[in-house]
Amino acid sequence: MVNQIRYVSLFLILSITSSLFAVNVTLNVDMSNVTVSENGVHVAGSFQGWDPAATQLIDDDGDGVYTVVVDMSGVTDETVFFKYLN
């Protein structure tokens, strides 16, 4: 019984502290003077396996600036590379 309580306590501590170390990065690109592809604006990078379709940016307010928030807490590389795709 004591071991079960220890495991549950450890699980709760890890669950709570892992959210304290989230690394959210906001990526923005100004497309106001560019014709945007019908496929949309995306970002591909070392943080997500260079998948060109995995991470789409959105222009919620119609100002031509496309944005996405990426959780990079799992990234272990010292440097992150990325490129925007239209």
JSON list of N, CA and C in Angstrom, two decimals:
[
{"chain": "A", "resi": 1, "resn": "MET", "atom": "N", "xyz": [0.82, -1.20, 0.00]},
{"chain": "A", "resi": 1, "resn": "MET", "atom": "CA", "xyz": [0.00, 0.00, 0.00]},
{"chain": "A", "resi": 1, "resn": "MET", "atom": "C", "xyz": [0.86, 1.26, 0.00]},
{"chain": "A", "resi": 2, "resn": "VAL", "atom": "N", "xyz": [1.91, 1.26, 0.81]},
{"chain": "A", "resi": 2, "resn": "VAL", "atom": "CA", "xyz": [2.80, 2.41, 0.87]},
{"chain": "A", "resi": 2, "resn": "VAL", "atom": "C", "xyz": [3.48, 2.62, -0.47]},
{"chain": "A", "resi": 3, "resn": "ASN", "atom": "N", "xyz": [3.90, 1.55, -1.14]},
{"chain": "A", "resi": 3, "resn": "ASN", "atom": "CA", "xyz": [4.54, 1.66, -2.46]},
{"chain": "A", "resi": 3, "resn": "ASN", "atom": "C", "xyz": [3.57, 2.24, -3.49]},
{"chain": "A", "resi": 4, "resn": "GLN", "atom": "N", "xyz": [2.30, 1.84, -3.42]},
{"chain": "A", "resi": 4, "resn": "GLN", "atom": "CA", "xyz": [1.31, 2.38, -4.35]},
{"chain": "A", "resi": 4, "resn": "GLN", "atom": "C", "xyz": [1.15, 3.89, -4.16]},
{"chain": "A", "resi": 5, "resn": "ILE", "atom": "N", "xyz": [1.13, 4.32, -2.92]},
{"chain": "A", "resi": 5, "resn": "ILE", "atom": "CA", "xyz": [1.02, 5.75, -2.63]},
{"chain": "A", "resi": 5, "resn": "ILE", "atom": "C", "xyz": [2.24, 6.48, -3.16]},
{"chain": "A", "resi": 6, "resn": "ARG", "atom": "N", "xyz": [3.42, 5.90, -2.99]},
{"chain": "A", "resi": 6, "resn": "ARG", "atom": "CA", "xyz": [4.64, 6.52, -3.51]},
{"chain": "A", "resi": 6, "resn": "ARG", "atom": "C", "xyz": [4.59, 6.67, -5.03]},
{"chain": "A", "resi": 7, "resn": "TYR", "atom": "N", "xyz": [4.13, 5.61, -5.72]},
{"chain": "A", "resi": 7, "resn": "TYR", "atom": "CA", "xyz": [4.05, 5.67, -7.18]},
{"chain": "A", "resi": 7, "resn": "TYR", "atom": "C", "xyz": [3.05, 6.72, -7.65]},
{"chain": "A", "resi": 8, "resn": "VAL", "atom": "N", "xyz": [1.90, 6.78, -6.98]},
{"chain": "A", "resi": 8, "resn": "VAL", "atom": "CA", "xyz": [0.89, 7.78, -7.34]},
{"chain": "A", "resi": 8, "resn": "VAL", "atom": "C", "xyz": [1.42, 9.18, -7.06]},
{"chain": "A", "resi": 9, "resn": "SER", "atom": "N", "xyz": [2.10, 9.36, -5.94]},
{"chain": "A", "resi": 9, "resn": "SER", "atom": "CA", "xyz": [2.67, 10.66, -5.60]},
{"chain": "A", "resi": 9, "resn": "SER", "atom": "C", "xyz": [3.72, 11.07, -6.62]},
{"chain": "A", "resi": 10, "resn": "LEU", "atom": "N", "xyz": [4.59, 10.13, -7.00]},
{"chain": "A", "resi": 10, "resn": "LEU", "atom": "CA", "xyz": [5.62, 10.42, -8.00]},
{"chain": "A", "resi": 10, "resn": "LEU", "atom": "C", "xyz": [4.99, 10.77, -9.34]},
{"chain": "A", "resi": 11, "resn": "PHE", "atom": "N", "xyz": [3.96, 10.03, -9.72]},
{"chain": "A", "resi": 11, "resn": "PHE", "atom": "CA", "xyz": [3.26, 10.32, -10.98]},
{"chain": "A", "resi": 11, "resn": "PHE", "atom": "C", "xyz": [2.67, 11.72, -10.96]},
{"chain": "A", "resi": 12, "resn": "LEU", "atom": "N", "xyz": [2.03, 12.10, -9.87]},
{"chain": "A", "resi": 12, "resn": "LEU", "atom": "CA", "xyz": [1.43, 13.42, -9.76]},
{"chain": "A", "resi": 12, "resn": "LEU", "atom": "C", "xyz": [2.48, 14.52, -9.82]},
{"chain": "A", "resi": 13, "resn": "ILE", "atom": "N", "xyz": [3.59, 14.32, -9.12]},
{"chain": "A", "resi": 13, "resn": "ILE", "atom": "CA", "xyz": [4.68, 15.31, -9.14]},
{"chain": "A", "resi": 13, "resn": "ILE", "atom": "C", "xyz": [5.23, 15.47, -10.54]},
{"chain": "A", "resi": 14, "resn": "LEU", "atom": "N", "xyz": [5.47, 14.35, -11.25]},
{"chain": "A", "resi": 14, "resn": "LEU", "atom": "CA", "xyz": [5.99, 14.42, -12.61]},
{"chain": "A", "resi": 14, "resn": "LEU", "atom": "C", "xyz": [4.99, 15.08, -13.56]},
{"chain": "A", "resi": 15, "resn": "SER", "atom": "N", "xyz": [3.72, 14.78, -13.38]},
{"chain": "A", "resi": 15, "resn": "SER", "atom": "CA", "xyz": [2.69, 15.38, -14.23]},
{"chain": "A", "resi": 15, "resn": "SER", "atom": "C", "xyz": [2.63, 16.89, -14.05]},
{"chain": "A", "resi": 16, "resn": "ILE", "atom": "N", "xyz": [2.69, 17.34, -12.82]},
{"chain": "A", "resi": 16, "resn": "ILE", "atom": "CA", "xyz": [2.60, 18.77, -12.53]},
{"chain": "A", "resi": 16, "resn": "ILE", "atom": "C", "xyz": [3.86, 19.50, -12.98]},
{"chain": "A", "resi": 17, "resn": "THR", "atom": "N", "xyz": [5.03, 18.96, -12.68]},
{"chain": "A", "resi": 17, "resn": "THR", "atom": "CA", "xyz": [6.27, 19.65, -13.02]},
{"chain": "A", "resi": 17, "resn": "THR", "atom": "C", "xyz": [6.56, 19.63, -14.51]},
{"chain": "A", "resi": 18, "resn": "SER", "atom": "N", "xyz": [6.11, 18.61, -15.23]},
{"chain": "A", "resi": 18, "resn": "SER", "atom": "CA", "xyz": [6.36, 18.59, -16.67]},
{"chain": "A", "resi": 18, "resn": "SER", "atom": "C", "xyz": [5.66, 19.73, -17.37]},
{"chain": "A", "resi": 19, "resn": "SER", "atom": "N", "xyz": [4.49, 20.15, -16.87]},
{"chain": "A", "resi": 19, "resn": "SER", "atom": "CA", "xyz": [3.81, 21.28, -17.48]},
{"chain": "A", "resi": 19, "resn": "SER", "atom": "C", "xyz": [4.47, 22.61, -17.12]},
{"chain": "A", "resi": 20, "resn": "LEU", "atom": "N", "xyz": [5.24, 22.64, -16.04]},
{"chain": "A", "resi": 20, "resn": "LEU", "atom": "CA", "xyz": [5.95, 23.86, -15.66]},
{"chain": "A", "resi": 20, "resn": "LEU", "atom": "C", "xyz": [7.09, 24.17, -16.62]},
{"chain": "A", "resi": 21, "resn": "PHE", "atom": "N", "xyz": [7.57, 23.17, -17.33]},
{"chain": "A", "resi": 21, "resn": "PHE", "atom": "CA", "xyz": [8.72, 23.35, -18.19]},
{"chain": "A", "resi": 21, "resn": "PHE", "atom": "C", "xyz": [8.35, 23.34, -19.67]},
{"chain": "A", "resi": 22, "resn": "ALA", "atom": "N", "xyz": [7.11, 23.61, -19.99]},
{"chain": "A", "resi": 22, "resn": "ALA", "atom": "CA", "xyz": [6.69, 23.69, -21.39]},
{"chain": "A", "resi": 22, "resn": "ALA", "atom": "C", "xyz": [7.43, 24.83, -22.06]},
{"chain": "A", "resi": 23, "resn": "VAL", "atom": "N", "xyz": [7.83, 24.59, -23.29]},
{"chain": "A", "resi": 23, "resn": "VAL", "atom": "CA", "xyz": [8.53, 25.60, -24.06]},
{"chain": "A", "resi": 23, "resn": "VAL", "atom": "C", "xyz": [7.70, 25.88, -25.31]},
{"chain": "A", "resi": 24, "resn": "ASN", "atom": "N", "xyz": [6.83, 26.86, -25.21]},
{"chain": "A", "resi": 24, "resn": "ASN", "atom": "CA", "xyz": [6.00, 27.25, -26.35]},
{"chain": "A", "resi": 24, "resn": "ASN", "atom": "C", "xyz": [6.70, 28.37, -27.11]},
{"chain": "A", "resi": 25, "resn": "VAL", "atom": "N", "xyz": [6.86, 28.15, -28.40]},
{"chain": "A", "resi": 25, "resn": "VAL", "atom": "CA", "xyz": [7.51, 29.14, -29.27]},
{"chain": "A", "resi": 25, "resn": "VAL", "atom": "C", "xyz": [6.48, 29.60, -30.30]},
{"chain": "A", "resi": 26, "resn": "THR", "atom": "N", "xyz": [6.32, 30.90, -30.42]},
{"chain": "A", "resi": 26, "resn": "THR", "atom": "CA", "xyz": [5.41, 31.46, -31.42]},
{"chain": "A", "resi": 26, "resn": "THR", "atom": "C", "xyz": [6.20, 31.82, -32.67]},
{"chain": "A", "resi": 27, "resn": "LEU", "atom": "N", "xyz": [5.76, 31.26, -33.80]},
{"chain": "A", "resi": 27, "resn": "LEU", "atom": "CA", "xyz": [6.37, 31.57, -35.10]},
{"chain": "A", "resi": 27, "resn": "LEU", "atom": "C", "xyz": [5.40, 32.43, -35.89]},
{"chain": "A", "resi": 28, "resn": "ASN", "atom": "N", "xyz": [5.89, 33.54, -36.42]},
{"chain": "A", "resi": 28, "resn": "ASN", "atom": "CA", "xyz": [5.09, 34.47, -37.22]},
{"chain": "A", "resi": 28, "resn": "ASN", "atom": "C", "xyz": [5.79, 34.71, -38.55]},
{"chain": "A", "resi": 29, "resn": "VAL", "atom": "N", "xyz": [5.01, 34.87, -39.60]},
{"chain": "A", "resi": 29, "resn": "VAL", "atom": "CA", "xyz": [5.57, 35.29, -40.88]},
{"chain": "A", "resi": 29, "resn": "VAL", "atom": "C", "xyz": [4.57, 36.25, -41.53]},
{"chain": "A", "resi": 30, "resn": "ASP", "atom": "N", "xyz": [5.08, 37.39, -42.00]},
{"chain": "A", "resi": 30, "resn": "ASP", "atom": "CA", "xyz": [4.25, 38.42, -42.62]},
{"chain": "A", "resi": 30, "resn": "ASP", "atom": "C", "xyz": [4.08, 38.09, -44.10]},
{"chain": "A", "resi": 31, "resn": "MET", "atom": "N", "xyz": [2.87, 37.72, -44.48]},
{"chain": "A", "resi": 31, "resn": "MET", "atom": "CA", "xyz": [2.57, 37.37, -45.87]},
{"chain": "A", "resi": 31, "resn": "MET", "atom": "C", "xyz": [1.68, 38.42, -46.52]},
{"chain": "A", "resi": 32, "resn": "SER", "atom": "N", "xyz": [1.64, 39.61, -45.94]},
{"chain": "A", "resi": 32, "resn": "SER", "atom": "CA", "xyz": [0.71, 40.64, -46.42]},
{"chain": "A", "resi": 32, "resn": "SER", "atom": "C", "xyz": [1.00, 41.11, -47.84]},
{"chain": "A", "resi": 33, "resn": "ASN", "atom": "N", "xyz": [2.22, 40.98, -48.31]},
{"chain": "A", "resi": 33, "resn": "ASN", "atom": "CA", "xyz": [2.57, 41.40, -49.67]},
{"chain": "A", "resi": 33, "resn": "ASN", "atom": "C", "xyz": [2.84, 40.22, -50.58]},
{"chain": "A", "resi": 34, "resn": "VAL", "atom": "N", "xyz": [2.32, 39.04, -50.22]},
{"chain": "A", "resi": 34, "resn": "VAL", "atom": "CA", "xyz": [2.58, 37.81, -50.97]},
{"chain": "A", "resi": 34, "resn": "VAL", "atom": "C", "xyz": [1.24, 37.13, -51.25]},
{"chain": "A", "resi": 35, "resn": "THR", "atom": "N", "xyz": [1.13, 36.52, -52.43]},
{"chain": "A", "resi": 35, "resn": "THR", "atom": "CA", "xyz": [-0.04, 35.71, -52.72]},
{"chain": "A", "resi": 35, "resn": "THR", "atom": "C", "xyz": [0.11, 34.38, -52.00]},
{"chain": "A", "resi": 36, "resn": "VAL", "atom": "N", "xyz": [-0.81, 34.08, -51.11]},
{"chain": "A", "resi": 36, "resn": "VAL", "atom": "CA", "xyz": [-0.73, 32.87, -50.30]},
{"chain": "A", "resi": 36, "resn": "VAL", "atom": "C", "xyz": [-1.30, 31.70, -51.10]},
{"chain": "A", "resi": 37, "resn": "SER", "atom": "N", "xyz": [-0.58, 30.61, -51.09]},
{"chain": "A", "resi": 37, "resn": "SER", "atom": "CA", "xyz": [-0.99, 29.39, -51.77]},
{"chain": "A", "resi": 37, "resn": "SER", "atom": "C", "xyz": [-2.33, 28.90, -51.25]},
{"chain": "A", "resi": 38, "resn": "GLU", "atom": "N", "xyz": [-3.08, 28.24, -52.11]},
{"chain": "A", "resi": 38, "resn": "GLU", "atom": "CA", "xyz": [-4.36, 27.66, -51.66]},
{"chain": "A", "resi": 38, "resn": "GLU", "atom": "C", "xyz": [-4.13, 26.55, -50.64]},
{"chain": "A", "resi": 39, "resn": "ASN", "atom": "N", "xyz": [-2.90, 26.03, -50.57]},
{"chain": "A", "resi": 39, "resn": "ASN", "atom": "CA", "xyz": [-2.56, 25.02, -49.57]},
{"chain": "A", "resi": 39, "resn": "ASN", "atom": "C", "xyz": [-2.23, 25.63, -48.21]},
{"chain": "A", "resi": 40, "resn": "GLY", "atom": "N", "xyz": [-2.11, 26.95, -48.18]},
{"chain": "A", "resi": 40, "resn": "GLY", "atom": "CA", "xyz": [-1.83, 27.64, -46.92]},
{"chain": "A", "resi": 40, "resn": "GLY", "atom": "C", "xyz": [-0.35, 27.83, -46.66]},
{"chain": "A", "resi": 41, "resn": "VAL", "atom": "N", "xyz": [-0.05, 28.39, -45.52]},
{"chain": "A", "resi": 41, "resn": "VAL", "atom": "CA", "xyz": [1.32, 28.66, -45.09]},
{"chain": "A", "resi": 41, "resn": "VAL", "atom": "C", "xyz": [1.68, 27.63, -44.02]},
{"chain": "A", "resi": 42, "resn": "HIS", "atom": "N", "xyz": [2.84, 27.02, -44.18]},
{"chain": "A", "resi": 42, "resn": "HIS", "atom": "CA", "xyz": [3.29, 25.99, -43.25]},
{"chain": "A", "resi": 42, "resn": "HIS", "atom": "C", "xyz": [4.72, 26.30, -42.81]},
{"chain": "A", "resi": 43, "resn": "VAL", "atom": "N", "xyz": [5.16, 25.61, -41.78]},
{"chain": "A", "resi": 43, "resn": "VAL", "atom": "CA", "xyz": [6.55, 25.65, -41.37]},
{"chain": "A", "resi": 43, "resn": "VAL", "atom": "C", "xyz": [7.03, 24.20, -41.26]},
{"chain": "A", "resi": 44, "resn": "ALA", "atom": "N", "xyz": [8.24, 23.97, -41.72]},
{"chain": "A", "resi": 44, "resn": "ALA", "atom": "CA", "xyz": [8.88, 22.66, -41.57]},
{"chain": "A", "resi": 44, "resn": "ALA", "atom": "C", "xyz": [10.21, 22.89, -40.88]},
{"chain": "A", "resi": 45, "resn": "GLY", "atom": "N", "xyz": [10.57, 21.97, -39.99]},
{"chain": "A", "resi": 45, "resn": "GLY", "atom": "CA", "xyz": [11.82, 22.18, -39.28]},
{"chain": "A", "resi": 45, "resn": "GLY", "atom": "C", "xyz": [12.33, 20.94, -38.59]},
{"chain": "A", "resi": 46, "resn": "SER", "atom": "N", "xyz": [13.50, 21.11, -38.02]},
{"chain": "A", "resi": 46, "resn": "SER", "atom": "CA", "xyz": [14.15, 20.01, -37.32]},
{"chain": "A", "resi": 46, "resn": "SER", "atom": "C", "xyz": [13.36, 19.59, -36.09]},
{"chain": "A", "resi": 47, "resn": "PHE", "atom": "N", "xyz": [12.50, 20.46, -35.59]},
{"chain": "A", "resi": 47, "resn": "PHE", "atom": "CA", "xyz": [11.72, 20.16, -34.39]},
{"chain": "A", "resi": 47, "resn": "PHE", "atom": "C", "xyz": [10.55, 19.22, -34.67]},
{"chain": "A", "resi": 48, "resn": "GLN", "atom": "N", "xyz": [10.20, 19.02, -35.97]},
{"chain": "A", "resi": 48, "resn": "GLN", "atom": "CA", "xyz": [9.07, 18.15, -36.29]},
{"chain": "A", "resi": 48, "resn": "GLN", "atom": "C", "xyz": [9.35, 17.24, -37.50]},
{"chain": "A", "resi": 49, "resn": "GLY", "atom": "N", "xyz": [10.63, 16.94, -37.71]},
{"chain": "A", "resi": 49, "resn": "GLY", "atom": "CA", "xyz": [11.01, 15.98, -38.76]},
{"chain": "A", "resi": 49, "resn": "GLY", "atom": "C", "xyz": [10.96, 16.51, -40.18]},
{"chain": "A", "resi": 50, "resn": "TRP", "atom": "N", "xyz": [10.99, 17.82, -40.34]},
{"chain": "A", "resi": 50, "resn": "TRP", "atom": "CA", "xyz": [10.96, 18.48, -41.65]},
{"chain": "A", "resi": 50, "resn": "TRP", "atom": "C", "xyz": [9.73, 18.08, -42.47]},
{"chain": "A", "resi": 51, "resn": "ASP", "atom": "N", "xyz": [8.61, 17.85, -41.82]},
{"chain": "A", "resi": 51, "resn": "ASP", "atom": "CA", "xyz": [7.37, 17.48, -42.51]},
{"chain": "A", "resi": 51, "resn": "ASP", "atom": "C", "xyz": [6.67, 18.76, -42.98]},
{"chain": "A", "resi": 52, "resn": "PRO", "atom": "N", "xyz": [6.60, 18.99, -44.31]},
{"chain": "A", "resi": 52, "resn": "PRO", "atom": "CA", "xyz": [6.05, 20.25, -44.82]},
{"chain": "A", "resi": 52, "resn": "PRO", "atom": "C", "xyz": [4.55, 20.43, -44.57]},
{"chain": "A", "resi": 53, "resn": "ALA", "atom": "N", "xyz": [3.84, 19.36, -44.26]},
{"chain": "A", "resi": 53, "resn": "ALA", "atom": "CA", "xyz": [2.39, 19.48, -44.04]},
{"chain": "A", "resi": 53, "resn": "ALA", "atom": "C", "xyz": [1.99, 19.42, -42.57]},
{"chain": "A", "resi": 54, "resn": "ALA", "atom": "N", "xyz": [2.94, 19.19, -41.69]},
{"chain": "A", "resi": 54, "resn": "ALA", "atom": "CA", "xyz": [2.60, 18.92, -40.28]},
{"chain": "A", "resi": 54, "resn": "ALA", "atom": "C", "xyz": [2.21, 20.15, -39.48]},
{"chain": "A", "resi": 55, "resn": "THR", "atom": "N", "xyz": [2.76, 21.32, -39.83]},
{"chain": "A", "resi": 55, "resn": "THR", "atom": "CA", "xyz": [2.56, 22.49, -38.98]},
{"chain": "A", "resi": 55, "resn": "THR", "atom": "C", "xyz": [2.08, 23.68, -39.82]},
{"chain": "A", "resi": 56, "resn": "GLN", "atom": "N", "xyz": [0.79, 23.93, -39.79]},
{"chain": "A", "resi": 56, "resn": "GLN", "atom": "CA", "xyz": [0.21, 25.03, -40.57]},
{"chain": "A", "resi": 56, "resn": "GLN", "atom": "C", "xyz": [0.09, 26.28, -39.71]},
{"chain": "A", "resi": 57, "resn": "LEU", "atom": "N", "xyz": [0.40, 27.42, -40.32]},
{"chain": "A", "resi": 57, "resn": "LEU", "atom": "CA", "xyz": [0.21, 28.72, -39.68]},
{"chain": "A", "resi": 57, "resn": "LEU", "atom": "C", "xyz": [-1.13, 29.28, -40.10]},
{"chain": "A", "resi": 58, "resn": "ILE", "atom": "N", "xyz": [-1.75, 30.06, -39.22]},
{"chain": "A", "resi": 58, "resn": "ILE", "atom": "CA", "xyz": [-3.08, 30.61, -39.46]},
{"chain": "A", "resi": 58, "resn": "ILE", "atom": "C", "xyz": [-3.04, 32.13, -39.30]},
{"chain": "A", "resi": 59, "resn": "ASP", "atom": "N", "xyz": [-3.84, 32.80, -40.12]},
{"chain": "A", "resi": 59, "resn": "ASP", "atom": "CA", "xyz": [-4.01, 34.25, -40.00]},
{"chain": "A", "resi": 59, "resn": "ASP", "atom": "C", "xyz": [-5.42, 34.51, -39.47]},
{"chain": "A", "resi": 60, "resn": "ASP", "atom": "N", "xyz": [-5.57, 34.42, -38.16]},
{"chain": "A", "resi": 60, "resn": "ASP", "atom": "CA", "xyz": [-6.89, 34.54, -37.52]},
{"chain": "A", "resi": 60, "resn": "ASP", "atom": "C", "xyz": [-7.54, 35.90, -37.70]},
{"chain": "A", "resi": 61, "resn": "ASP", "atom": "N", "xyz": [-6.75, 36.97, -37.69]},
{"chain": "A", "resi": 61, "resn": "ASP", "atom": "CA", "xyz": [-7.35, 38.31, -37.74]},
{"chain": "A", "resi": 61, "resn": "ASP", "atom": "C", "xyz": [-7.29, 38.96, -39.12]},
{"chain": "A", "resi": 62, "resn": "GLY", "atom": "N", "xyz": [-6.79, 38.24, -40.14]},
{"chain": "A", "resi": 62, "resn": "GLY", "atom": "CA", "xyz": [-6.81, 38.75, -41.51]},
{"chain": "A", "resi": 62, "resn": "GLY", "atom": "C", "xyz": [-5.82, 39.87, -41.80]},
{"chain": "A", "resi": 63, "resn": "ASP", "atom": "N", "xyz": [-4.79, 40.02, -40.96]},
{"chain": "A", "resi": 63, "resn": "ASP", "atom": "CA", "xyz": [-3.81, 41.10, -41.17]},
{"chain": "A", "resi": 63, "resn": "ASP", "atom": "C", "xyz": [-2.63, 40.68, -42.04]},
{"chain": "A", "resi": 64, "resn": "GLY", "atom": "N", "xyz": [-2.64, 39.44, -42.53]},
{"chain": "A", "resi": 64, "resn": "GLY", "atom": "CA", "xyz": [-1.55, 38.98, -43.39]},
{"chain": "A", "resi": 64, "resn": "GLY", "atom": "C", "xyz": [-0.39, 38.36, -42.63]},
{"chain": "A", "resi": 65, "resn": "VAL", "atom": "N", "xyz": [-0.45, 38.35, -41.30]},
{"chain": "A", "resi": 65, "resn": "VAL", "atom": "CA", "xyz": [0.60, 37.74, -40.49]},
{"chain": "A", "resi": 65, "resn": "VAL", "atom": "C", "xyz": [0.10, 36.36, -40.04]},
{"chain": "A", "resi": 66, "resn": "TYR", "atom": "N", "xyz": [0.79, 35.33, -40.47]},
{"chain": "A", "resi": 66, "resn": "TYR", "atom": "CA", "xyz": [0.42, 33.96, -40.15]},
{"chain": "A", "resi": 66, "resn": "TYR", "atom": "C", "xyz": [1.20, 33.50, -38.92]},
{"chain": "A", "resi": 67, "resn": "THR", "atom": "N", "xyz": [0.52, 32.78, -38.04]},
{"chain": "A", "resi": 67, "resn": "THR", "atom": "CA", "xyz": [1.08, 32.45, -36.73]},
{"chain": "A", "resi": 67, "resn": "THR", "atom": "C", "xyz": [0.78, 31.01, -36.36]},
{"chain": "A", "resi": 68, "resn": "VAL", "atom": "N", "xyz": [1.73, 30.41, -35.63]},
{"chain": "A", "resi": 68, "resn": "VAL", "atom": "CA", "xyz": [1.50, 29.12, -34.99]},
{"chain": "A", "resi": 68, "resn": "VAL", "atom": "C", "xyz": [2.32, 29.09, -33.70]},
{"chain": "A", "resi": 69, "resn": "VAL", "atom": "N", "xyz": [1.77, 28.46, -32.68]},
{"chain": "A", "resi": 69, "resn": "VAL", "atom": "CA", "xyz": [2.49, 28.25, -31.43]},
{"chain": "A", "resi": 69, "resn": "VAL", "atom": "C", "xyz": [2.90, 26.78, -31.39]},
{"chain": "A", "resi": 70, "resn": "VAL", "atom": "N", "xyz": [4.19, 26.54, -31.24]},
{"chain": "A", "resi": 70, "resn": "VAL", "atom": "CA", "xyz": [4.74, 25.18, -31.26]},
{"chain": "A", "resi": 70, "resn": "VAL", "atom": "C", "xyz": [5.31, 24.84, -29.89]},
{"chain": "A", "resi": 71, "resn": "ASP", "atom": "N", "xyz": [4.91, 23.68, -29.37]},
{"chain": "A", "resi": 71, "resn": "ASP", "atom": "CA", "xyz": [5.47, 23.19, -28.11]},
{"chain": "A", "resi": 71, "resn": "ASP", "atom": "C", "xyz": [6.80, 22.51, -28.42]},
{"chain": "A", "resi": 72, "resn": "MET", "atom": "N", "xyz": [7.88, 23.11, -27.98]},
{"chain": "A", "resi": 72, "resn": "MET", "atom": "CA", "xyz": [9.21, 22.56, -28.24]},
{"chain": "A", "resi": 72, "resn": "MET", "atom": "C", "xyz": [9.86, 22.00, -26.98]},
{"chain": "A", "resi": 73, "resn": "SER", "atom": "N", "xyz": [9.03, 21.65, -26.00]},
{"chain": "A", "resi": 73, "resn": "SER", "atom": "CA", "xyz": [9.59, 21.12, -24.75]},
{"chain": "A", "resi": 73, "resn": "SER", "atom": "C", "xyz": [10.30, 19.79, -24.96]},
{"chain": "A", "resi": 74, "resn": "GLY", "atom": "N", "xyz": [9.95, 19.05, -26.00]},
{"chain": "A", "resi": 74, "resn": "GLY", "atom": "CA", "xyz": [10.61, 17.78, -26.27]},
{"chain": "A", "resi": 74, "resn": "GLY", "atom": "C", "xyz": [11.85, 17.89, -27.13]},
{"chain": "A", "resi": 75, "resn": "VAL", "atom": "N", "xyz": [12.17, 19.08, -27.58]},
{"chain": "A", "resi": 75, "resn": "VAL", "atom": "CA", "xyz": [13.34, 19.28, -28.44]},
{"chain": "A", "resi": 75, "resn": "VAL", "atom": "C", "xyz": [14.60, 19.28, -27.59]},
{"chain": "A", "resi": 76, "resn": "THR", "atom": "N", "xyz": [15.55, 18.45, -27.97]},
{"chain": "A", "resi": 76, "resn": "THR", "atom": "CA", "xyz": [16.80, 18.36, -27.21]},
{"chain": "A", "resi": 76, "resn": "THR", "atom": "C", "xyz": [17.98, 18.98, -27.94]},
{"chain": "A", "resi": 77, "resn": "ASP", "atom": "N", "xyz": [17.78, 19.35, -29.19]},
{"chain": "A", "resi": 77, "resn": "ASP", "atom": "CA", "xyz": [18.86, 19.97, -29.96]},
{"chain": "A", "resi": 77, "resn": "ASP", "atom": "C", "xyz": [19.17, 21.36, -29.44]},
{"chain": "A", "resi": 78, "resn": "GLU", "atom": "N", "xyz": [20.42, 21.73, -29.48]},
{"chain": "A", "resi": 78, "resn": "GLU", "atom": "CA", "xyz": [20.83, 23.06, -29.04]},
{"chain": "A", "resi": 78, "resn": "GLU", "atom": "C", "xyz": [20.35, 24.14, -30.00]},
{"chain": "A", "resi": 79, "resn": "THR", "atom": "N", "xyz": [20.28, 23.81, -31.28]},
{"chain": "A", "resi": 79, "resn": "THR", "atom": "CA", "xyz": [19.83, 24.74, -32.31]},
{"chain": "A", "resi": 79, "resn": "THR", "atom": "C", "xyz": [18.66, 24.11, -33.06]},
{"chain": "A", "resi": 80, "resn": "VAL", "atom": "N", "xyz": [17.63, 24.90, -33.34]},
{"chain": "A", "resi": 80, "resn": "VAL", "atom": "CA", "xyz": [16.47, 24.44, -34.09]},
{"chain": "A", "resi": 80, "resn": "VAL", "atom": "C", "xyz": [16.46, 25.17, -35.43]},
{"chain": "A", "resi": 81, "resn": "PHE", "atom": "N", "xyz": [16.32, 24.41, -36.51]},
{"chain": "A", "resi": 81, "resn": "PHE", "atom": "CA", "xyz": [16.26, 24.97, -37.85]},
{"chain": "A", "resi": 81, "resn": "PHE", "atom": "C", "xyz": [14.84, 24.83, -38.36]},
{"chain": "A", "resi": 82, "resn": "PHE", "atom": "N", "xyz": [14.39, 25.84, -39.14]},
{"chain": "A", "resi": 82, "resn": "PHE", "atom": "CA", "xyz": [13.05, 25.76, -39.74]},
{"chain": "A", "resi": 82, "resn": "PHE", "atom": "C", "xyz": [12.99, 26.67, -40.94]},
{"chain": "A", "resi": 83, "resn": "LYS", "atom": "N", "xyz": [11.95, 26.42, -41.77]},
{"chain": "A", "resi": 83, "resn": "LYS", "atom": "CA", "xyz": [11.70, 27.32, -42.91]},
{"chain": "A", "resi": 83, "resn": "LYS", "atom": "C", "xyz": [10.19, 27.40, -43.12]},
{"chain": "A", "resi": 84, "resn": "TYR", "atom": "N", "xyz": [9.77, 28.55, -43.60]},
{"chain": "A", "resi": 84, "resn": "TYR", "atom": "CA", "xyz": [8.36, 28.76, -43.93]},
{"chain": "A", "resi": 84, "resn": "TYR", "atom": "C", "xyz": [8.10, 28.29, -45.34]},
{"chain": "A", "resi": 85, "resn": "LEU", "atom": "N", "xyz": [6.91, 27.72, -45.57]},
{"chain": "A", "resi": 85, "resn": "LEU", "atom": "CA", "xyz": [6.55, 27.22, -46.89]},
{"chain": "A", "resi": 85, "resn": "LEU", "atom": "C", "xyz": [5.22, 27.84, -47.31]},
{"chain": "A", "resi": 86, "resn": "ASN", "atom": "N", "xyz": [5.18, 28.28, -48.56]},
{"chain": "A", "resi": 86, "resn": "ASN", "atom": "CA", "xyz": [3.95, 28.86, -49.11]},
{"chain": "A", "resi": 86, "resn": "ASN", "atom": "C", "xyz": [3.59, 28.06, -50.34]}
]
